[in-house]
Amino acid sequence: MRLGLLLAAGLLAGCAPLKPVQPWEKGELARPQMTFDTDRLGSAYAEHTYSSKEGAAGGAGVGGGGCGCN
Amino acid sequence: MAAIKHSDAILLAALALPGVALAENPPEQASLSVSYLDYRDWQQNLDRIGVRSPSVELVLPLAGKWAVRGALVSDTISGASTRYHTAVSGASHFKEKRNAGDLSITRYFARASLTVDAGRSGENDYVSRFASVRGTVSSADNNTTWLAGIGVANDTINPVNLIVENERKHSTELMAGVTQVLTQRDLAQAVLTHVRGRGYFSMPYKYVDQRPREHDQDTILLRWNHAFGQHGVASRASYRYYRDSYGVRAHTWQEEVVTPLSNGWTLTPLARVYSQSAADFYFDPVYDRRLGPPFPPGFSFSDQRPRTADPRLAAFGALSLGLKVEKEIGRNASIDLRYERYRQRGAWRLFGTGSPGLLDFEARSIVLGLTVRW
């Protein structure tokens, strides 16, 4: 938990630990599979089914309503 | 003109985009996605819940600076839910429908974006209305993007057994995060969220279920995407820590490896490990000698202290394994099929002992999807 908080705090502060990546070096990063929010419908299904049978929920952002299933 | 290699095309696209490698760019194409979920779960060969759920999502870019997104989902849920611990009675059988939809609009700026979203989810006994505002700002070199958001949800609960009437639940969500380019092949993201909930959180169809009217939740989500090189293979790893005012502490690890193959095929195996502690007011399946099940020892009908026998608030662990298969059809369409198998056991709790007396729980889901772009 403490390690997670430290990592999160470091990233939130925008501390890039390595040398800045230049635009012409970002070919690999531009691939669709490198984005964090691909397949929104699939992610919504997964989040809904997990949260209906577990105590924990959320974490990826804000928005979305409740339901009677949990 | 000589054909441009796929990897070169990606690099050219990267150079052309101001917000390269970060998600908050206007979509270049409109898209229509249709998905269908078939889900079922069971315990000791007894079928519990089945869900069939079609959904549709439309994304329209407007004037190069705006995007409108709309999504609709319709769940048909049937089966038998537990009344307490793992007990299913004849009255537990049900069939119900949930329809939900939301509409969002995003304005993109040179190094920022702002999204406003609103929606509604409706069942015969539960209605939720929600709205959110999210924003992003990127650094001058586009290596760092800060995220922030606020959301509200107002729910109305009218159970058919009339145990309560017009009960309300109000939630306020706050989110802050950052996405960071670490190297030429590594992207990381950290997101903190806090949810403040007030109102009716009890389960009206479960016996002896009295939950606090305050429910606060905190999560830390850490994600790391790593590209392995020329062939487009990418690892997508995440860890989530969750804690709430009920006393639940949960860890979730997830890993998927996107593996492009020849002829437009992509395979993505995935694994997820989950573990949680029990809520402070969860009681094990040991019952009052005089009253019997479902009442905990020493139970009194006038006692309004929180308590629950809902196994979702017990201590347990879960493991899921899955595989997603995608196929590009021409330049502007793709289909995908995702299969996932989920297993939950008391003994699989990590960093502690699982709750006693839980039956093993299993589920499987199949999602079929189609996306068309133009």
PDB file of C-alpha atoms in Angstrom, chain A residues 53-54, chain B residues 43 86 274-278 282 284-285 311-319 342-362:
ATOM      1  CA  LYS A  53     -19.861 -10.478  -7.283  1.00  0.00           C
ATOM      2  CA  GLU A  54     -17.049  -8.718  -5.389  1.00  0.00           C
TER       3      GLU A  54
ATOM      4  CA  GLN B  43     -22.297 -22.898  -7.302  1.00  0.00           C
ATOM      5  CA  THR B  86     -25.290 -19.417  -0.014  1.00  0.00           C
ATOM      6  CA  TYR B 274      -8.390 -10.694  -6.909  1.00  0.00           C
ATOM      7  CA  SER B 275      -8.401 -10.856  -3.116  1.00  0.00           C
ATOM      8  CA  GLN B 276     -10.475  -9.085  -0.476  1.00  0.00           C
ATOM      9  CA  SER B 277     -10.932  -8.980   3.280  1.00  0.00           C
ATOM     10  CA  ALA B 278     -14.401  -9.153   4.843  1.00  0.00           C
ATOM     11  CA  TYR B 282     -20.117  -9.528   7.813  1.00  0.00           C
ATOM     12  CA  ASP B 284     -19.900 -16.132   9.206  1.00  0.00           C
ATOM     13  CA  PRO B 285     -22.574 -18.854   8.710  1.00  0.00           C
ATOM     14  CA  PRO B 311     -20.951 -13.496   0.636  1.00  0.00           C
ATOM     15  CA  ARG B 312     -19.763 -10.631  -1.594  1.00  0.00           C
ATOM     16  CA  LEU B 313     -18.678  -8.914   1.626  1.00  0.00           C
ATOM     17  CA  ALA B 314     -16.881 -12.022   2.953  1.00  0.00           C
ATOM     18  CA  ALA B 315     -13.124 -12.655   2.705  1.00  0.00           C
ATOM     19  CA  PHE B 316     -12.149 -14.584  -0.426  1.00  0.00           C
ATOM     20  CA  GLY B 317      -9.961 -14.658  -3.483  1.00  0.00           C
ATOM     21  CA  ALA B 318     -10.753 -15.053  -7.165  1.00  0.00           C
ATOM     22  CA  LEU B 319      -8.909 -16.005 -10.327  1.00  0.00           C
ATOM     23  CA  TYR B 342     -13.962 -16.854 -13.254  1.00  0.00           C
ATOM     24  CA  ARG B 343     -13.507 -18.831 -10.027  1.00  0.00           C
ATOM     25  CA  GLN B 344     -13.946 -17.624  -6.433  1.00  0.00           C
ATOM     26  CA  ARG B 345     -12.814 -19.501  -3.308  1.00  0.00           C
ATOM     27  CA  GLY B 346     -12.601 -18.579   0.377  1.00  0.00           C
ATOM     28  CA  ALA B 347      -9.225 -20.325   0.592  1.00  0.00           C
ATOM     29  CA  TRP B 348      -7.806 -18.172  -2.221  1.00  0.00           C
ATOM     30  CA  ARG B 349      -7.724 -14.999  -0.134  1.00  0.00           C
ATOM     31  CA  LEU B 350      -4.201 -13.528  -0.062  1.00  0.00           C
ATOM     32  CA  PHE B 351      -2.564 -11.876   2.981  1.00  0.00           C
ATOM     33  CA  GLY B 352      -5.006 -13.505   5.413  1.00  0.00           C
ATOM     34  CA  THR B 353      -7.565 -16.222   6.026  1.00  0.00           C
ATOM     35  CA  GLY B 354     -10.683 -16.559   3.902  1.00  0.00           C
ATOM     36  CA  SER B 355     -14.163 -16.624   5.420  1.00  0.00           C
ATOM     37  CA  PRO B 356     -15.307 -20.116   6.456  1.00  0.00           C
ATOM     38  CA  GLY B 357     -18.309 -21.888   4.947  1.00  0.00           C
ATOM     39  CA  LEU B 358     -18.287 -20.217   1.514  1.00  0.00           C
ATOM     40  CA  LEU B 359     -19.266 -22.416  -1.406  1.00  0.00           C
ATOM     41  CA  ASP B 360     -16.973 -22.302  -4.415  1.00  0.00           C
ATOM     42  CA  PHE B 361     -18.380 -19.895  -6.999  1.00  0.00           C
ATOM     43  CA  GLU B 362     -17.788 -20.029 -10.735  1.00  0.00           C
TER      44      GLU B 362
END
